[in-house]
Amino acid sequence: QLVESGGGLVQPGGSLRLSCVGSGNAFSTYIMYWYRQVPGKQRELVAQINTRGYTNYGTFVKGRFAISRHNEANTLYLQMRDLQLEDTAVYYCSGKLPSGSGESWGQGTQITVSK
């Protein structure tokens, strides 16, 4: 089970940090992801971090976001800065094993960027 928090309303240029807490004792073995979705559009990858800490980002991130994980606390983070109107979306935390099995999703947290 994954539970996100940290969403909210922010002005353009602002910052937010999302958190995602996982249950169980196998968090460190999961590849973890942040996705986002706007109503009527496909869910898109924001960032991913593997079990060794290697990261990958969607092209739209452009150095503004940073994904990290704290395995001892079963927690995934997404630090976001310079948020723009187009970053408004529901952000989801997800994880799966390197084999592709064990996929899990959080319930999502809304981020609204507005003047």
PDB file of N, CA, C and O in Angstrom, residues 64-99:
ATOM      1  N   ARG A  64      13.707  20.733 -12.830  1.00  0.00           N
ATOM      2  CA  ARG A  64      12.939  21.400 -11.778  1.00  0.00           C
ATOM      3  C   ARG A  64      12.568  20.479 -10.618  1.00  0.00           C
ATOM      4  O   ARG A  64      12.266  20.950  -9.524  1.00  0.00           O
ATOM      5  N   PHE A  65      12.522  19.179 -10.860  1.00  0.00           N
ATOM      6  CA  PHE A  65      12.071  18.223  -9.853  1.00  0.00           C
ATOM      7  C   PHE A  65      13.225  17.293  -9.462  1.00  0.00           C
ATOM      8  O   PHE A  65      14.127  17.037 -10.277  1.00  0.00           O
ATOM      9  N   ALA A  66      13.137  16.753  -8.263  1.00  0.00           N
ATOM     10  CA  ALA A  66      14.124  15.779  -7.814  1.00  0.00           C
ATOM     11  C   ALA A  66      13.422  14.658  -7.060  1.00  0.00           C
ATOM     12  O   ALA A  66      12.716  14.921  -6.078  1.00  0.00           O
ATOM     13  N   ILE A  67      13.621  13.437  -7.522  1.00  0.00           N
ATOM     14  CA  ILE A  67      13.053  12.274  -6.849  1.00  0.00           C
ATOM     15  C   ILE A  67      14.116  11.688  -5.921  1.00  0.00           C
ATOM     16  O   ILE A  67      15.315  11.675  -6.257  1.00  0.00           O
ATOM     17  N   SER A  68      13.679  11.228  -4.768  1.00  0.00           N
ATOM     18  CA  SER A  68      14.603  10.597  -3.834  1.00  0.00           C
ATOM     19  C   SER A  68      13.833   9.582  -3.007  1.00  0.00           C
ATOM     20  O   SER A  68      12.594   9.591  -2.999  1.00  0.00           O
ATOM     21  N   ARG A  69      14.573   8.744  -2.311  1.00  0.00           N
ATOM     22  CA  ARG A  69      13.935   7.729  -1.480  1.00  0.00           C
ATOM     23  C   ARG A  69      14.702   7.566  -0.180  1.00  0.00           C
ATOM     24  O   ARG A  69      15.931   7.710  -0.151  1.00  0.00           O
ATOM     25  N   HIS A  70      13.975   7.252   0.857  1.00  0.00           N
ATOM     26  CA  HIS A  70      14.560   6.968   2.164  1.00  0.00           C
ATOM     27  C   HIS A  70      14.051   5.586   2.554  1.00  0.00           C
ATOM     28  O   HIS A  70      12.963   5.437   3.122  1.00  0.00           O
ATOM     29  N   ASN A  71      14.813   4.585   2.228  1.00  0.00           N
ATOM     30  CA  ASN A  71      14.334   3.211   2.383  1.00  0.00           C
ATOM     31  C   ASN A  71      14.049   2.845   3.841  1.00  0.00           C
ATOM     32  O   ASN A  71      13.116   2.095   4.129  1.00  0.00           O
ATOM     33  N   GLU A  72      14.851   3.369   4.747  1.00  0.00           N
ATOM     34  CA  GLU A  72      14.648   3.027   6.151  1.00  0.00           C
ATOM     35  C   GLU A  72      13.296   3.521   6.670  1.00  0.00           C
ATOM     36  O   GLU A  72      12.761   2.986   7.643  1.00  0.00           O
ATOM     37  N   ALA A  73      12.782   4.558   6.006  1.00  0.00           N
ATOM     38  CA  ALA A  73      11.483   5.115   6.394  1.00  0.00           C
ATOM     39  C   ALA A  73      10.375   4.720   5.418  1.00  0.00           C
ATOM     40  O   ALA A  73       9.258   5.232   5.522  1.00  0.00           O
ATOM     41  N   ASN A  74      10.693   3.838   4.476  1.00  0.00           N
ATOM     42  CA  ASN A  74       9.705   3.408   3.468  1.00  0.00           C
ATOM     43  C   ASN A  74       9.064   4.590   2.755  1.00  0.00           C
ATOM     44  O   ASN A  74       7.861   4.589   2.478  1.00  0.00           O
ATOM     45  N   THR A  75       9.872   5.587   2.437  1.00  0.00           N
ATOM     46  CA  THR A  75       9.309   6.823   1.906  1.00  0.00           C
ATOM     47  C   THR A  75       9.981   7.250   0.609  1.00  0.00           C
ATOM     48  O   THR A  75      11.212   7.199   0.496  1.00  0.00           O
ATOM     49  N   LEU A  76       9.156   7.667  -0.314  1.00  0.00           N
ATOM     50  CA  LEU A  76       9.580   8.231  -1.596  1.00  0.00           C
ATOM     51  C   LEU A  76       9.226   9.707  -1.588  1.00  0.00           C
ATOM     52  O   LEU A  76       8.177  10.098  -1.063  1.00  0.00           O
ATOM     53  N   TYR A  77      10.097  10.521  -2.174  1.00  0.00           N
ATOM     54  CA  TYR A  77       9.866  11.960  -2.218  1.00  0.00           C
ATOM     55  C   TYR A  77       9.920  12.480  -3.655  1.00  0.00           C
ATOM     56  O   TYR A  77      10.557  11.893  -4.525  1.00  0.00           O
ATOM     57  N   LEU A  78       9.242  13.592  -3.859  1.00  0.00           N
ATOM     58  CA  LEU A  78       9.395  14.354  -5.091  1.00  0.00           C
ATOM     59  C   LEU A  78       9.454  15.822  -4.701  1.00  0.00           C
ATOM     60  O   LEU A  78       8.452  16.402  -4.303  1.00  0.00           O
ATOM     61  N   GLN A  79      10.644  16.391  -4.789  1.00  0.00           N
ATOM     62  CA  GLN A  79      10.820  17.809  -4.527  1.00  0.00           C
ATOM     63  C   GLN A  79      10.620  18.560  -5.831  1.00  0.00           C
ATOM     64  O   GLN A  79      11.321  18.284  -6.813  1.00  0.00           O
ATOM     65  N   MET A  80       9.686  19.475  -5.836  1.00  0.00           N
ATOM     66  CA  MET A  80       9.356  20.225  -7.053  1.00  0.00           C
ATOM     67  C   MET A  80       9.571  21.718  -6.819  1.00  0.00           C
ATOM     68  O   MET A  80       9.160  22.252  -5.788  1.00  0.00           O
ATOM     69  N   ARG A  81      10.200  22.370  -7.754  1.00  0.00           N
ATOM     70  CA  ARG A  81      10.389  23.806  -7.699  1.00  0.00           C
ATOM     71  C   ARG A  81      10.003  24.409  -9.036  1.00  0.00           C
ATOM     72  O   ARG A  81       9.858  23.707 -10.033  1.00  0.00           O
ATOM     73  N   ASP A  82       9.838  25.742  -9.046  1.00  0.00           N
ATOM     74  CA  ASP A  82       9.482  26.457 -10.272  1.00  0.00           C
ATOM     75  C   ASP A  82       8.256  25.817 -10.935  1.00  0.00           C
ATOM     76  O   ASP A  82       8.237  25.598 -12.154  1.00  0.00           O
ATOM     77  N   LEU A  83       7.241  25.544 -10.130  1.00  0.00           N
ATOM     78  CA  LEU A  83       6.034  24.927 -10.665  1.00  0.00           C
ATOM     79  C   LEU A  83       5.319  25.888 -11.599  1.00  0.00           C
ATOM     80  O   LEU A  83       5.268  27.102 -11.349  1.00  0.00           O
ATOM     81  N   GLN A  84       4.762  25.329 -12.652  1.00  0.00           N
ATOM     82  CA  GLN A  84       4.081  26.111 -13.664  1.00  0.00           C
ATOM     83  C   GLN A  84       2.626  25.665 -13.786  1.00  0.00           C
ATOM     84  O   GLN A  84       2.251  24.591 -13.302  1.00  0.00           O
ATOM     85  N   LEU A  85       1.833  26.478 -14.459  1.00  0.00           N
ATOM     86  CA  LEU A  85       0.407  26.162 -14.601  1.00  0.00           C
ATOM     87  C   LEU A  85       0.194  24.768 -15.172  1.00  0.00           C
ATOM     88  O   LEU A  85      -0.719  24.039 -14.758  1.00  0.00           O
ATOM     89  N   GLU A  86       1.065  24.387 -16.097  1.00  0.00           N
ATOM     90  CA  GLU A  86       0.907  23.091 -16.763  1.00  0.00           C
ATOM     91  C   GLU A  86       1.305  21.909 -15.885  1.00  0.00           C
ATOM     92  O   GLU A  86       1.139  20.759 -16.286  1.00  0.00           O
ATOM     93  N   ASP A  87       1.821  22.184 -14.708  1.00  0.00           N
ATOM     94  CA  ASP A  87       2.120  21.099 -13.763  1.00  0.00           C
ATOM     95  C   ASP A  87       0.904  20.694 -12.949  1.00  0.00           C
ATOM     96  O   ASP A  87       0.965  19.742 -12.166  1.00  0.00           O
ATOM     97  N   THR A  88      -0.190  21.405 -13.117  1.00  0.00           N
ATOM     98  CA  THR A  88      -1.423  21.054 -12.427  1.00  0.00           C
ATOM     99  C   THR A  88      -1.881  19.668 -12.858  1.00  0.00           C
ATOM    100  O   THR A  88      -2.049  19.402 -14.054  1.00  0.00           O
ATOM    101  N   ALA A  89      -2.065  18.785 -11.889  1.00  0.00           N
ATOM    102  CA  ALA A  89      -2.428  17.401 -12.181  1.00  0.00           C
ATOM    103  C   ALA A  89      -2.618  16.661 -10.863  1.00  0.00           C
ATOM    104  O   ALA A  89      -2.289  17.186  -9.791  1.00  0.00           O
ATOM    105  N   VAL A  90      -3.106  15.444 -10.968  1.00  0.00           N
ATOM    106  CA  VAL A  90      -3.065  14.514  -9.842  1.00  0.00           C
ATOM    107  C   VAL A  90      -1.760  13.732  -9.958  1.00  0.00           C
ATOM    108  O   VAL A  90      -1.461  13.175 -11.015  1.00  0.00           O
ATOM    109  N   TYR A  91      -1.012  13.709  -8.886  1.00  0.00           N
ATOM    110  CA  TYR A  91       0.281  13.037  -8.868  1.00  0.00           C
ATOM    111  C   TYR A  91       0.140  11.710  -8.107  1.00  0.00           C
ATOM    112  O   TYR A  91      -0.397  11.676  -6.992  1.00  0.00           O
ATOM    113  N   TYR A  92       0.653  10.656  -8.733  1.00  0.00           N
ATOM    114  CA  TYR A  92       0.547   9.317  -8.182  1.00  0.00           C
ATOM    115  C   TYR A  92       1.928   8.741  -7.903  1.00  0.00           C
ATOM    116  O   TYR A  92       2.852   8.878  -8.713  1.00  0.00           O
ATOM    117  N   CYS A  93       2.006   8.052  -6.811  1.00  0.00           N
ATOM    118  CA  CYS A  93       3.173   7.271  -6.466  1.00  0.00           C
ATOM    119  C   CYS A  93       2.919   5.820  -6.899  1.00  0.00           C
ATOM    120  O   CYS A  93       1.789   5.314  -6.759  1.00  0.00           O
ATOM    121  N   SER A  94       3.946   5.167  -7.407  1.00  0.00           N
ATOM    122  CA  SER A  94       3.807   3.777  -7.841  1.00  0.00           C
ATOM    123  C   SER A  94       5.105   3.043  -7.586  1.00  0.00           C
ATOM    124  O   SER A  94       6.188   3.654  -7.547  1.00  0.00           O
ATOM    125  N   GLY A  95       4.991   1.735  -7.438  1.00  0.00           N
ATOM    126  CA  GLY A  95       6.180   0.935  -7.260  1.00  0.00           C
ATOM    127  C   GLY A  95       5.989  -0.445  -7.831  1.00  0.00           C
ATOM    128  O   GLY A  95       4.863  -0.949  -7.903  1.00  0.00           O
ATOM    129  N   LYS A  96       7.080  -1.047  -8.269  1.00  0.00           N
ATOM    130  CA  LYS A  96       7.032  -2.430  -8.702  1.00  0.00           C
ATOM    131  C   LYS A  96       8.410  -3.051  -8.571  1.00  0.00           C
ATOM    132  O   LYS A  96       9.425  -2.352  -8.514  1.00  0.00           O
ATOM    133  N   LEU A  97       8.433  -4.351  -8.515  1.00  0.00           N
ATOM    134  CA  LEU A  97       9.692  -5.075  -8.430  1.00  0.00           C
ATOM    135  C   LEU A  97      10.416  -5.028  -9.781  1.00  0.00           C
ATOM    136  O   LEU A  97       9.774  -4.857 -10.816  1.00  0.00           O
ATOM    137  N   PRO A  98      11.711  -5.203  -9.792  1.00  0.00           N
ATOM    138  CA  PRO A  98      12.458  -5.203 -11.064  1.00  0.00           C
ATOM    139  C   PRO A  98      11.943  -6.232 -12.070  1.00  0.00           C
ATOM    140  O   PRO A  98      12.079  -6.034 -13.282  1.00  0.00           O
ATOM    141  N   SER A  99      11.323  -7.296 -11.577  1.00  0.00           N
ATOM    142  CA  SER A  99      10.750  -8.297 -12.477  1.00  0.00           C
ATOM    143  C   SER A  99       9.477  -7.802 -13.151  1.00  0.00           C
ATOM    144  O   SER A  99       8.987  -8.409 -14.103  1.00  0.00           O
TER     145      SER A  99
END
